[in-house]
């Protein structure tokens, strides 16, 4: 696992927590915030955005990735993810399977996922930990991203 400074981890968690205020969740009332760190040290944030039809809803993690990619950034170091009902973080929040696959499109197996309850209470995972035997953009199961 690549190393991240403690101060960087805490900054990402704080930014993810701040995104809970922007979540649009009239159906589930479950807010999620994310803060994505690019390899050039730019941070992209996201929140979950629901839709009455559910299918068009978007997770916080994908919102952050899509914002970054839409601005030309396609290489990343880490993401912090927080969430809970009514903006209350009660447990660790982990990316869904769709978000994990989007992460794999742009990140290698060593990409760091920070699942946090607070800036002082968090767990670190690699993408490989959370998405073993992933389908990779190179078209080969188990291939390494370039």
Short mmCIF file of N, CA, C and O in Angstrom, two decimals:
data_model
loop_
_atom_site.label_atom_id
_atom_site.label_comp_id
_atom_site.label_asym_id
_atom_site.label_seq_id
_atom_site.Cartn_x
_atom_site.Cartn_y
_atom_site.Cartn_z
N UNK A 1 0.86 -1.18 0.00
CA UNK A 1 0.00 0.00 0.00
C UNK A 1 0.90 1.24 0.00
O UNK A 1 1.83 1.32 0.80
N UNK A 2 0.61 2.16 -0.89
CA UNK A 2 1.37 3.42 -0.89
C UNK A 2 1.08 4.18 0.40
O UNK A 2 0.08 3.96 1.05
N UNK A 3 1.97 5.06 0.77
CA UNK A 3 1.83 5.80 2.01
C UNK A 3 1.18 7.16 1.76
O UNK A 3 1.47 7.83 0.78
N UNK A 4 0.31 7.54 2.68
CA UNK A 4 -0.28 8.87 2.70
C UNK A 4 0.05 9.49 4.05
O UNK A 4 -0.03 8.81 5.08
N UNK A 5 0.39 10.74 4.05
CA UNK A 5 0.64 11.45 5.31
C UNK A 5 -0.65 11.50 6.11
O UNK A 5 -1.74 11.64 5.56
N UNK A 6 -0.52 11.41 7.42
CA UNK A 6 -1.68 11.47 8.31
C UNK A 6 -2.48 12.75 8.08
O UNK A 6 -3.71 12.75 8.08
N UNK A 7 -1.78 13.86 7.86
CA UNK A 7 -2.47 15.14 7.65
C UNK A 7 -3.29 15.12 6.36
O UNK A 7 -4.38 15.71 6.30
N UNK A 8 -2.82 14.42 5.34
CA UNK A 8 -3.56 14.30 4.08
C UNK A 8 -4.82 13.46 4.30
O UNK A 8 -5.90 13.80 3.83
N UNK A 9 -4.67 12.36 5.02
CA UNK A 9 -5.82 11.49 5.32
C UNK A 9 -6.89 12.29 6.06
O UNK A 9 -8.07 12.27 5.69
N UNK A 10 -6.49 13.02 7.08
CA UNK A 10 -7.46 13.79 7.88
C UNK A 10 -8.11 14.90 7.05
O UNK A 10 -9.31 15.16 7.20
N UNK A 11 -7.34 15.53 6.18
CA UNK A 11 -7.90 16.57 5.31
C UNK A 11 -8.95 15.97 4.37
O UNK A 11 -10.02 16.55 4.18
N UNK A 12 -8.65 14.82 3.80
CA UNK A 12 -9.62 14.17 2.91
C UNK A 12 -10.89 13.80 3.67
O UNK A 12 -12.01 14.01 3.17
N UNK A 13 -10.75 13.27 4.86
CA UNK A 13 -11.91 12.90 5.66
C UNK A 13 -12.75 14.14 5.99
O UNK A 13 -13.98 14.12 5.85
N UNK A 14 -12.10 15.23 6.41
CA UNK A 14 -12.85 16.46 6.71
C UNK A 14 -13.60 16.97 5.49
O UNK A 14 -14.75 17.40 5.61
N UNK A 15 -12.98 16.93 4.33
CA UNK A 15 -13.65 17.39 3.11
C UNK A 15 -14.82 16.47 2.75
O UNK A 15 -15.87 16.93 2.31
N UNK A 16 -14.65 15.17 2.95
CA UNK A 16 -15.74 14.22 2.70
C UNK A 16 -16.91 14.49 3.65
O UNK A 16 -18.07 14.52 3.23
N UNK A 17 -16.61 14.72 4.91
CA UNK A 17 -17.66 15.02 5.89
C UNK A 17 -18.40 16.30 5.50
O UNK A 17 -19.63 16.37 5.59
N UNK A 18 -17.68 17.31 5.03
CA UNK A 18 -18.33 18.57 4.65
C UNK A 18 -19.31 18.37 3.49
O UNK A 18 -20.27 19.13 3.35
N UNK A 19 -19.10 17.36 2.69
CA UNK A 19 -19.99 17.12 1.54
C UNK A 19 -21.33 16.53 1.95
O UNK A 19 -22.28 16.56 1.17
N UNK A 20 -21.45 16.03 3.17
CA UNK A 20 -22.73 15.50 3.63
C UNK A 20 -23.81 16.58 3.56
O UNK A 20 -24.98 16.28 3.31
N UNK A 21 -23.42 17.83 3.75
CA UNK A 21 -24.38 18.93 3.71
C UNK A 21 -24.98 19.15 2.34
O UNK A 21 -26.03 19.79 2.22
N UNK A 22 -24.34 18.67 1.30
CA UNK A 22 -24.81 18.90 -0.06
C UNK A 22 -25.55 17.70 -0.66
O UNK A 22 -26.08 17.79 -1.76
N UNK A 23 -25.57 16.59 0.05
CA UNK A 23 -26.23 15.39 -0.46
C UNK A 23 -27.72 15.66 -0.71
O UNK A 23 -28.37 16.34 0.10
N UNK A 24 -28.21 15.13 -1.81
CA UNK A 24 -29.63 15.24 -2.15
C UNK A 24 -30.23 13.84 -1.99
O UNK A 24 -30.06 12.99 -2.86
N UNK A 25 -30.88 13.59 -0.86
CA UNK A 25 -31.32 12.24 -0.53
C UNK A 25 -32.76 12.21 0.02
O UNK A 25 -33.01 11.71 1.11
N UNK A 26 -33.72 12.71 -0.74
CA UNK A 26 -35.09 12.76 -0.23
C UNK A 26 -35.75 11.39 -0.09
O UNK A 26 -36.78 11.28 0.58
N UNK A 27 -35.17 10.35 -0.65
CA UNK A 27 -35.80 9.02 -0.63
C UNK A 27 -35.19 8.11 0.43
O UNK A 27 -35.90 7.48 1.20
N UNK A 28 -33.88 8.05 0.51
CA UNK A 28 -33.23 7.17 1.48
C UNK A 28 -32.86 7.89 2.77
O UNK A 28 -32.70 7.26 3.80
N UNK A 29 -32.67 9.21 2.70
CA UNK A 29 -32.20 10.01 3.82
C UNK A 29 -30.83 9.54 4.31
O UNK A 29 -30.46 9.76 5.46
N UNK A 30 -30.07 8.87 3.44
CA UNK A 30 -28.73 8.37 3.77
C UNK A 30 -27.71 9.21 3.01
O UNK A 30 -27.61 9.13 1.79
N UNK A 31 -27.00 10.06 3.73
CA UNK A 31 -26.05 10.98 3.10
C UNK A 31 -24.67 10.35 2.99
O UNK A 31 -24.23 9.64 3.90
N UNK A 32 -24.00 10.62 1.87
CA UNK A 32 -22.64 10.14 1.66
C UNK A 32 -21.82 11.27 1.08
O UNK A 32 -22.28 11.99 0.19
N UNK A 33 -20.60 11.42 1.59
CA UNK A 33 -19.66 12.40 1.06
C UNK A 33 -18.36 11.72 0.70
O UNK A 33 -17.99 10.72 1.32
N UNK A 34 -17.68 12.26 -0.30
CA UNK A 34 -16.40 11.69 -0.73
C UNK A 34 -15.44 12.82 -1.07
O UNK A 34 -15.85 13.89 -1.52
N UNK A 35 -14.15 12.55 -0.88
CA UNK A 35 -13.09 13.47 -1.28
C UNK A 35 -12.00 12.63 -1.96
O UNK A 35 -11.43 11.73 -1.34
N UNK A 36 -11.76 12.93 -3.22
CA UNK A 36 -10.87 12.16 -4.08
C UNK A 36 -9.58 12.94 -4.30
O UNK A 36 -9.61 14.10 -4.71
N UNK A 37 -8.43 12.29 -4.06
CA UNK A 37 -7.13 12.92 -4.23
C UNK A 37 -6.48 12.43 -5.52
O UNK A 37 -6.25 11.23 -5.68
N UNK A 38 -6.19 13.37 -6.41
CA UNK A 38 -5.52 13.01 -7.67
C UNK A 38 -4.03 12.86 -7.44
O UNK A 38 -3.50 13.28 -6.41
N UNK A 39 -3.36 12.27 -8.41
CA UNK A 39 -1.90 12.10 -8.29
C UNK A 39 -1.18 13.44 -8.34
O UNK A 39 -0.05 13.54 -7.89
N UNK A 40 -1.84 14.49 -8.87
CA UNK A 40 -1.22 15.82 -8.85
C UNK A 40 -1.69 16.62 -7.63
O UNK A 40 -1.56 17.83 -7.60
N UNK A 41 -2.24 15.91 -6.63
CA UNK A 41 -2.64 16.47 -5.33
C UNK A 41 -3.81 17.44 -5.37
O UNK A 41 -4.02 18.21 -4.43
N UNK A 42 -4.62 17.37 -6.41
CA UNK A 42 -5.86 18.15 -6.45
C UNK A 42 -6.97 17.30 -5.83
O UNK A 42 -7.02 16.09 -6.03
N UNK A 43 -7.86 17.93 -5.08
CA UNK A 43 -8.95 17.20 -4.43
C UNK A 43 -10.27 17.52 -5.13
O UNK A 43 -10.60 18.68 -5.37
N UNK A 44 -11.02 16.46 -5.43
CA UNK A 44 -12.35 16.57 -6.03
C UNK A 44 -13.33 15.98 -5.04
O UNK A 44 -13.13 14.88 -4.53
N UNK A 45 -14.40 16.71 -4.75
CA UNK A 45 -15.39 16.24 -3.78
C UNK A 45 -16.66 15.79 -4.48
O UNK A 45 -16.92 16.14 -5.63
N UNK A 46 -17.45 15.02 -3.74
CA UNK A 46 -18.73 14.57 -4.27
C UNK A 46 -19.68 14.20 -3.15
O UNK A 46 -19.27 13.94 -2.02
N UNK A 47 -20.96 14.21 -3.49
CA UNK A 47 -22.00 13.76 -2.56
C UNK A 47 -22.95 12.88 -3.36
O UNK A 47 -22.94 12.90 -4.60
N UNK A 48 -23.77 12.12 -2.65
CA UNK A 48 -24.75 11.31 -3.38
C UNK A 48 -25.94 12.17 -3.77
O UNK A 48 -26.32 13.12 -3.08
N UNK A 49 -26.50 11.83 -4.93
CA UNK A 49 -27.61 12.59 -5.50
C UNK A 49 -28.66 11.58 -5.97
O UNK A 49 -28.40 10.81 -6.89
N UNK A 50 -29.80 11.57 -5.30
CA UNK A 50 -30.85 10.60 -5.62
C UNK A 50 -31.82 11.14 -6.66
O UNK A 50 -31.87 12.34 -6.93
N UNK A 51 -32.61 10.22 -7.18
CA UNK A 51 -33.62 10.54 -8.18
C UNK A 51 -34.82 9.64 -7.91
O UNK A 51 -34.64 8.49 -7.52
N UNK A 52 -36.01 10.14 -8.14
CA UNK A 52 -37.22 9.36 -7.89
C UNK A 52 -37.23 8.04 -8.66
O UNK A 52 -37.82 7.06 -8.21
N UNK A 53 -36.55 8.00 -9.80
CA UNK A 53 -36.50 6.77 -10.59
C UNK A 53 -35.39 5.83 -10.12
O UNK A 53 -35.24 4.75 -10.66
N UNK A 54 -34.62 6.20 -9.14
CA UNK A 54 -33.50 5.46 -8.53
C UNK A 54 -32.35 5.16 -9.49
O UNK A 54 -31.21 5.39 -9.15
N UNK A 55 -32.60 4.64 -10.67
CA UNK A 55 -31.53 4.33 -11.62
C UNK A 55 -30.64 5.53 -11.94
O UNK A 55 -29.42 5.38 -12.01
N UNK A 56 -31.20 6.71 -12.13
CA UNK A 56 -30.36 7.87 -12.42
C UNK A 56 -29.63 8.45 -11.20
O UNK A 56 -28.91 9.42 -11.32
N UNK A 57 -29.80 7.85 -10.03
CA UNK A 57 -29.09 8.33 -8.84
C UNK A 57 -27.59 8.13 -9.02
O UNK A 57 -27.15 7.28 -9.79
N UNK A 58 -26.80 8.92 -8.28
CA UNK A 58 -25.35 8.82 -8.40
C UNK A 58 -24.72 8.85 -7.01
O UNK A 58 -25.07 9.69 -6.18
N UNK A 59 -23.78 7.95 -6.78
CA UNK A 59 -23.08 7.89 -5.50
C UNK A 59 -22.06 9.02 -5.38
O UNK A 59 -21.59 9.56 -6.38
N UNK A 60 -21.69 9.34 -4.16
CA UNK A 60 -20.72 10.40 -3.88
C UNK A 60 -19.37 10.11 -4.55
O UNK A 60 -18.74 11.01 -5.11
N UNK A 61 -18.94 8.86 -4.48
CA UNK A 61 -17.65 8.50 -5.04
C UNK A 61 -17.61 8.73 -6.56
O UNK A 61 -16.68 9.32 -7.09
N UNK A 62 -18.67 8.29 -7.23
CA UNK A 62 -18.72 8.48 -8.68
C UNK A 62 -18.87 9.95 -9.04
O UNK A 62 -18.31 10.41 -10.03
N UNK A 63 -19.59 10.72 -8.22
CA UNK A 63 -19.69 12.16 -8.47
C UNK A 63 -18.29 12.78 -8.46
O UNK A 63 -17.93 13.55 -9.35
N UNK A 64 -17.48 12.43 -7.46
CA UNK A 64 -16.11 12.97 -7.38
C UNK A 64 -15.27 12.53 -8.58
O UNK A 64 -14.57 13.35 -9.19
N UNK A 65 -15.34 11.25 -8.94
CA UNK A 65 -14.57 10.77 -10.09
C UNK A 65 -15.02 11.45 -11.37
O UNK A 65 -14.18 11.88 -12.19
N UNK A 66 -16.31 11.57 -11.58
CA UNK A 66 -16.80 12.17 -12.82
C UNK A 66 -16.45 13.65 -12.91
O UNK A 66 -16.15 14.16 -13.99
N UNK A 67 -16.46 14.34 -11.77
CA UNK A 67 -16.02 15.74 -11.76
C UNK A 67 -14.56 15.82 -12.18
O UNK A 67 -14.18 16.67 -13.00
N UNK A 68 -13.73 14.96 -11.63
CA UNK A 68 -12.30 14.98 -11.95
C UNK A 68 -12.06 14.66 -13.43
O UNK A 68 -11.34 15.40 -14.12
N UNK A 69 -12.66 13.60 -13.90
CA UNK A 69 -12.46 13.20 -15.30
C UNK A 69 -12.98 14.28 -16.25
O UNK A 69 -12.35 14.58 -17.27
N UNK A 70 -14.09 14.92 -15.89
CA UNK A 70 -14.64 15.97 -16.75
C UNK A 70 -13.73 17.19 -16.81
O UNK A 70 -13.88 18.03 -17.69
N UNK A 71 -12.78 17.28 -15.87
CA UNK A 71 -11.81 18.36 -15.86
C UNK A 71 -10.44 17.89 -16.36
O UNK A 71 -9.44 18.58 -16.21
N UNK A 72 -10.39 16.68 -16.94
CA UNK A 72 -9.17 16.17 -17.55
C UNK A 72 -8.24 15.40 -16.63
O UNK A 72 -7.16 15.01 -17.04
N UNK A 73 -8.64 15.14 -15.39
CA UNK A 73 -7.79 14.42 -14.45
C UNK A 73 -8.20 12.95 -14.43
O UNK A 73 -9.37 12.63 -14.24
N UNK A 74 -7.22 12.05 -14.63
CA UNK A 74 -7.54 10.63 -14.74
C UNK A 74 -6.61 9.73 -13.94
O UNK A 74 -6.62 8.51 -14.13
N UNK A 75 -5.80 10.29 -13.06
CA UNK A 75 -4.93 9.47 -12.21
C UNK A 75 -5.12 9.90 -10.76
O UNK A 75 -5.17 11.09 -10.46
N UNK A 76 -5.20 8.91 -9.87
CA UNK A 76 -5.60 9.19 -8.49
C UNK A 76 -4.80 8.40 -7.47
O UNK A 76 -4.31 7.31 -7.77
N UNK A 77 -4.72 8.96 -6.26
CA UNK A 77 -4.02 8.33 -5.14
C UNK A 77 -4.96 7.68 -4.14
O UNK A 77 -4.70 6.59 -3.65
N UNK A 78 -6.03 8.42 -3.77
CA UNK A 78 -6.86 7.97 -2.65
C UNK A 78 -8.22 8.64 -2.68
O UNK A 78 -8.41 9.66 -3.32
N UNK A 79 -9.15 8.03 -1.93
CA UNK A 79 -10.47 8.63 -1.73
C UNK A 79 -10.91 8.37 -0.30
O UNK A 79 -10.64 7.30 0.26
N UNK A 80 -11.53 9.37 0.32
CA UNK A 80 -12.15 9.21 1.64
C UNK A 80 -13.65 9.15 1.44
O UNK A 80 -14.21 9.92 0.65
N UNK A 81 -14.30 8.23 2.15
CA UNK A 81 -15.74 8.05 2.04
C UNK A 81 -16.34 8.02 3.44
O UNK A 81 -15.87 7.29 4.32
N UNK A 82 -17.38 8.82 3.64
CA UNK A 82 -18.12 8.83 4.90
C UNK A 82 -19.61 8.82 4.58
O UNK A 82 -20.02 9.23 3.50
N UNK A 83 -20.41 8.38 5.53
CA UNK A 83 -21.84 8.41 5.29
C UNK A 83 -22.64 7.96 6.49
O UNK A 83 -22.11 7.36 7.43
N UNK A 84 -23.93 8.28 6.43
CA UNK A 84 -24.84 7.86 7.48
C UNK A 84 -26.20 8.52 7.33
O UNK A 84 -26.37 9.44 6.55
N UNK A 85 -27.15 8.04 8.09
CA UNK A 85 -28.50 8.60 8.02
C UNK A 85 -28.56 10.01 8.57
O UNK A 85 -27.95 10.31 9.61
N UNK A 86 -29.25 10.88 7.87
CA UNK A 86 -29.47 12.26 8.32
C UNK A 86 -28.19 12.98 8.71
O UNK A 86 -28.14 13.68 9.71
N UNK A 87 -27.15 12.80 7.91
CA UNK A 87 -25.85 13.46 8.12
C UNK A 87 -25.15 13.04 9.41
O UNK A 87 -24.25 13.71 9.88
N UNK A 88 -25.55 11.91 10.00
CA UNK A 88 -24.93 11.39 11.21
C UNK A 88 -24.10 10.17 10.84
O UNK A 88 -24.64 9.16 10.39
N UNK A 89 -22.81 10.26 11.03
CA UNK A 89 -21.92 9.14 10.72
C UNK A 89 -21.94 8.19 11.90
O UNK A 89 -21.45 8.50 12.99
N UNK A 90 -22.52 7.02 11.69
CA UNK A 90 -22.66 6.04 12.77
C UNK A 90 -21.77 4.82 12.58
O UNK A 90 -21.59 4.04 13.50
N UNK A 91 -21.24 4.64 11.38
CA UNK A 91 -20.42 3.47 11.07
C UNK A 91 -19.52 3.80 9.90
O UNK A 91 -19.67 4.84 9.26
N UNK A 92 -18.63 2.89 9.57
CA UNK A 92 -17.79 3.06 8.39
C UNK A 92 -18.66 2.90 7.15
O UNK A 92 -19.57 2.08 7.12
N UNK A 93 -18.38 3.68 6.14
CA UNK A 93 -19.13 3.64 4.89
C UNK A 93 -18.18 3.14 3.80
O UNK A 93 -17.09 3.70 3.62
N UNK A 94 -18.59 2.13 3.09
CA UNK A 94 -17.75 1.53 2.07
C UNK A 94 -18.36 1.74 0.68
O UNK A 94 -19.58 1.73 0.54
N UNK A 95 -17.54 1.93 -0.34
CA UNK A 95 -18.08 2.13 -1.69
C UNK A 95 -18.87 0.91 -2.18
O UNK A 95 -18.50 -0.23 -1.88
N UNK A 96 -19.92 1.17 -2.92
CA UNK A 96 -20.71 0.09 -3.51
C UNK A 96 -19.90 -0.58 -4.64
O UNK A 96 -18.85 -0.08 -5.06
N UNK A 97 -20.41 -1.67 -5.15
CA UNK A 97 -19.72 -2.39 -6.22
C UNK A 97 -19.54 -1.58 -7.49
O UNK A 97 -18.49 -1.65 -8.14
N UNK A 98 -20.55 -0.81 -7.86
CA UNK A 98 -20.44 0.02 -9.06
C UNK A 98 -19.34 1.06 -8.88
O UNK A 98 -18.51 1.27 -9.78
N UNK A 99 -19.28 1.69 -7.73
CA UNK A 99 -18.22 2.68 -7.47
C UNK A 99 -16.85 2.03 -7.49
O UNK A 99 -15.89 2.60 -8.01
N UNK A 100 -16.74 0.84 -6.94
CA UNK A 100 -15.46 0.13 -6.95
C UNK A 100 -15.01 -0.13 -8.38
O UNK A 100 -13.83 0.01 -8.70
N UNK A 101 -15.94 -0.50 -9.24
CA UNK A 101 -15.57 -0.75 -10.64
C UNK A 101 -15.18 0.54 -11.35
O UNK A 101 -14.25 0.55 -12.16
N UNK A 102 -15.85 1.65 -11.05
CA UNK A 102 -15.45 2.94 -11.62
C UNK A 102 -14.05 3.30 -11.12
O UNK A 102 -13.21 3.77 -11.90
N UNK A 103 -13.78 3.07 -9.85
CA UNK A 103 -12.43 3.32 -9.33
C UNK A 103 -11.40 2.51 -10.11
O UNK A 103 -10.35 3.03 -10.48
N UNK A 104 -11.72 1.27 -10.40
CA UNK A 104 -10.77 0.39 -11.10
C UNK A 104 -10.50 0.88 -12.53
O UNK A 104 -9.45 0.63 -13.09
N UNK A 105 -11.45 1.57 -13.10
CA UNK A 105 -11.25 2.10 -14.46
C UNK A 105 -10.09 3.09 -14.49
O UNK A 105 -9.36 3.17 -15.47
N UNK A 106 -9.91 3.84 -13.40
CA UNK A 106 -8.92 4.91 -13.38
C UNK A 106 -7.78 4.69 -12.40
O UNK A 106 -6.83 5.48 -12.37
N UNK A 107 -7.85 3.65 -11.58
CA UNK A 107 -6.87 3.46 -10.51
C UNK A 107 -6.27 2.07 -10.57
O UNK A 107 -6.91 1.13 -11.03
N UNK A 108 -5.06 1.95 -10.03
CA UNK A 108 -4.45 0.63 -9.96
C UNK A 108 -4.85 -0.06 -8.66
O UNK A 108 -5.57 0.51 -7.83
N UNK A 109 -4.38 -1.26 -8.47
CA UNK A 109 -4.76 -2.06 -7.30
C UNK A 109 -4.36 -1.43 -5.97
O UNK A 109 -4.96 -1.72 -4.94
N UNK A 110 -3.35 -0.56 -5.97
CA UNK A 110 -2.85 0.05 -4.74
C UNK A 110 -3.55 1.36 -4.37
O UNK A 110 -3.18 1.99 -3.38
N UNK A 111 -4.54 1.78 -5.14
CA UNK A 111 -5.34 2.97 -4.82
C UNK A 111 -5.89 2.81 -3.41
O UNK A 111 -6.38 1.74 -3.03
N UNK A 112 -5.82 3.87 -2.61
CA UNK A 112 -6.22 3.80 -1.20
C UNK A 112 -7.65 4.30 -1.00
O UNK A 112 -8.01 5.37 -1.47
N UNK A 113 -8.43 3.51 -0.28
CA UNK A 113 -9.80 3.87 0.07
C UNK A 113 -9.83 4.04 1.59
O UNK A 113 -9.49 3.13 2.33
N UNK A 114 -10.22 5.24 2.02
CA UNK A 114 -10.31 5.58 3.44
C UNK A 114 -11.78 5.56 3.82
O UNK A 114 -12.57 6.36 3.34
N UNK A 115 -12.14 4.62 4.67
CA UNK A 115 -13.51 4.52 5.18
C UNK A 115 -13.48 5.06 6.60
O UNK A 115 -12.77 4.52 7.46
N UNK A 116 -14.23 6.13 6.86
CA UNK A 116 -14.06 6.83 8.13
C UNK A 116 -15.36 7.08 8.88
O UNK A 116 -16.41 7.28 8.29
N UNK A 117 -15.23 7.08 10.21
CA UNK A 117 -16.30 7.54 11.10
C UNK A 117 -16.03 8.98 11.51
O UNK A 117 -16.95 9.73 11.82
N UNK A 118 -14.74 9.34 11.56
CA UNK A 118 -14.30 10.70 11.89
C UNK A 118 -12.87 10.84 11.39
O UNK A 118 -12.29 9.87 10.90
N UNK A 119 -12.30 12.04 11.55
CA UNK A 119 -10.93 12.22 11.07
C UNK A 119 -9.92 11.44 11.90
O UNK A 119 -8.80 11.24 11.47
N UNK A 120 -10.34 10.98 13.07
CA UNK A 120 -9.45 10.19 13.92
C UNK A 120 -9.82 8.71 13.98
O UNK A 120 -9.10 7.92 14.61
N UNK A 121 -10.91 8.33 13.36
CA UNK A 121 -11.38 6.94 13.40
C UNK A 121 -11.66 6.49 11.97
O UNK A 121 -12.71 6.81 11.41
N UNK A 122 -10.70 5.79 11.40
CA UNK A 122 -10.83 5.40 9.99
C UNK A 122 -10.10 4.09 9.73
O UNK A 122 -9.28 3.64 10.54
N UNK A 123 -10.42 3.48 8.60
CA UNK A 123 -9.76 2.27 8.13
C UNK A 123 -9.25 2.53 6.72
O UNK A 123 -9.91 3.21 5.94
N UNK A 124 -8.10 1.96 6.40
CA UNK A 124 -7.51 2.09 5.07
C UNK A 124 -7.59 0.74 4.36
O UNK A 124 -7.29 -0.30 4.94
N UNK A 125 -7.97 0.80 3.09
CA UNK A 125 -8.01 -0.38 2.24
C UNK A 125 -7.36 -0.03 0.90
O UNK A 125 -7.34 1.14 0.51
N UNK A 126 -6.89 -1.05 0.21
CA UNK A 126 -6.51 -0.82 -1.18
C UNK A 126 -7.69 -1.25 -2.04
O UNK A 126 -8.58 -1.99 -1.58
N UNK A 127 -7.69 -0.80 -3.27
CA UNK A 127 -8.74 -1.20 -4.19
C UNK A 127 -8.74 -2.72 -4.37
O UNK A 127 -9.79 -3.34 -4.44
N UNK A 128 -7.55 -3.30 -4.39
CA UNK A 128 -7.47 -4.76 -4.53
C UNK A 128 -8.13 -5.47 -3.35
O UNK A 128 -8.74 -6.52 -3.51
N UNK A 129 -8.02 -4.88 -2.13
CA UNK A 129 -8.69 -5.45 -0.96
C UNK A 129 -10.20 -5.52 -1.17
O UNK A 129 -10.84 -6.50 -0.81
N UNK A 130 -10.75 -4.44 -1.72
CA UNK A 130 -12.21 -4.33 -1.85
C UNK A 130 -12.76 -4.84 -3.18
O UNK A 130 -13.97 -5.05 -3.31
N UNK A 131 -11.87 -5.04 -4.16
CA UNK A 131 -12.33 -5.51 -5.47
C UNK A 131 -11.31 -6.51 -6.04
O UNK A 131 -10.65 -6.25 -7.05
N UNK A 132 -11.18 -7.67 -5.38
CA UNK A 132 -10.22 -8.66 -5.89
C UNK A 132 -10.72 -9.25 -7.21
O UNK A 132 -11.92 -9.27 -7.48
N UNK A 133 -9.79 -9.67 -8.03
CA UNK A 133 -10.14 -10.28 -9.32
C UNK A 133 -11.04 -9.37 -10.15
O UNK A 133 -12.00 -9.81 -10.77
N UNK A 134 -10.73 -8.09 -10.16
CA UNK A 134 -11.58 -7.12 -10.85
C UNK A 134 -11.47 -7.23 -12.36
O UNK A 134 -10.49 -7.74 -12.89
N UNK A 135 -12.49 -6.72 -13.03
CA UNK A 135 -12.43 -6.56 -14.48
C UNK A 135 -11.69 -5.26 -14.73
O UNK A 135 -12.12 -4.20 -14.29
N UNK A 136 -10.56 -5.36 -15.43
CA UNK A 136 -9.69 -4.21 -15.60
C UNK A 136 -9.81 -3.64 -17.00
O UNK A 136 -10.14 -4.35 -17.94
N UNK A 137 -9.54 -2.34 -17.15
CA UNK A 137 -9.69 -1.71 -18.47
C UNK A 137 -8.81 -2.35 -19.54
O UNK A 137 -9.11 -2.24 -20.71
N UNK A 138 -7.76 -3.03 -19.11
CA UNK A 138 -6.90 -3.70 -20.08
C UNK A 138 -7.57 -4.95 -20.64
O UNK A 138 -7.03 -5.59 -21.54
N UNK A 139 -8.74 -5.32 -20.10
CA UNK A 139 -9.50 -6.46 -20.60
C UNK A 139 -9.09 -7.78 -20.03
O UNK A 139 -9.61 -8.81 -20.40
N UNK A 140 -8.18 -7.79 -19.08
CA UNK A 140 -7.69 -9.03 -18.51
C UNK A 140 -7.98 -9.06 -17.01
O UNK A 140 -7.60 -8.13 -16.30
N UNK A 141 -8.65 -10.08 -16.54
CA UNK A 141 -8.89 -10.21 -15.11
C UNK A 141 -7.53 -10.36 -14.43
O UNK A 141 -6.72 -11.18 -14.81
N UNK A 142 -7.29 -9.52 -13.43
CA UNK A 142 -6.05 -9.60 -12.68
C UNK A 142 -4.90 -8.79 -13.30
O UNK A 142 -3.83 -8.74 -12.74
N UNK A 143 -5.12 -8.13 -14.45
CA UNK A 143 -4.05 -7.33 -15.07
C UNK A 143 -3.81 -6.06 -14.25
O UNK A 143 -4.68 -5.63 -13.51
N UNK A 144 -2.66 -5.50 -14.38
CA UNK A 144 -2.33 -4.28 -13.65
C UNK A 144 -2.54 -3.07 -14.54
O UNK A 144 -2.17 -3.08 -15.71
N UNK A 145 -3.12 -2.01 -13.99
CA UNK A 145 -3.35 -0.78 -14.74
C UNK A 145 -2.02 -0.14 -15.12
O UNK A 145 -1.04 -0.30 -14.42
N UNK A 146 -2.04 0.58 -16.20
CA UNK A 146 -0.82 1.26 -16.66
C UNK A 146 -0.80 2.67 -16.14
O UNK A 146 -1.73 3.29 -15.91
#
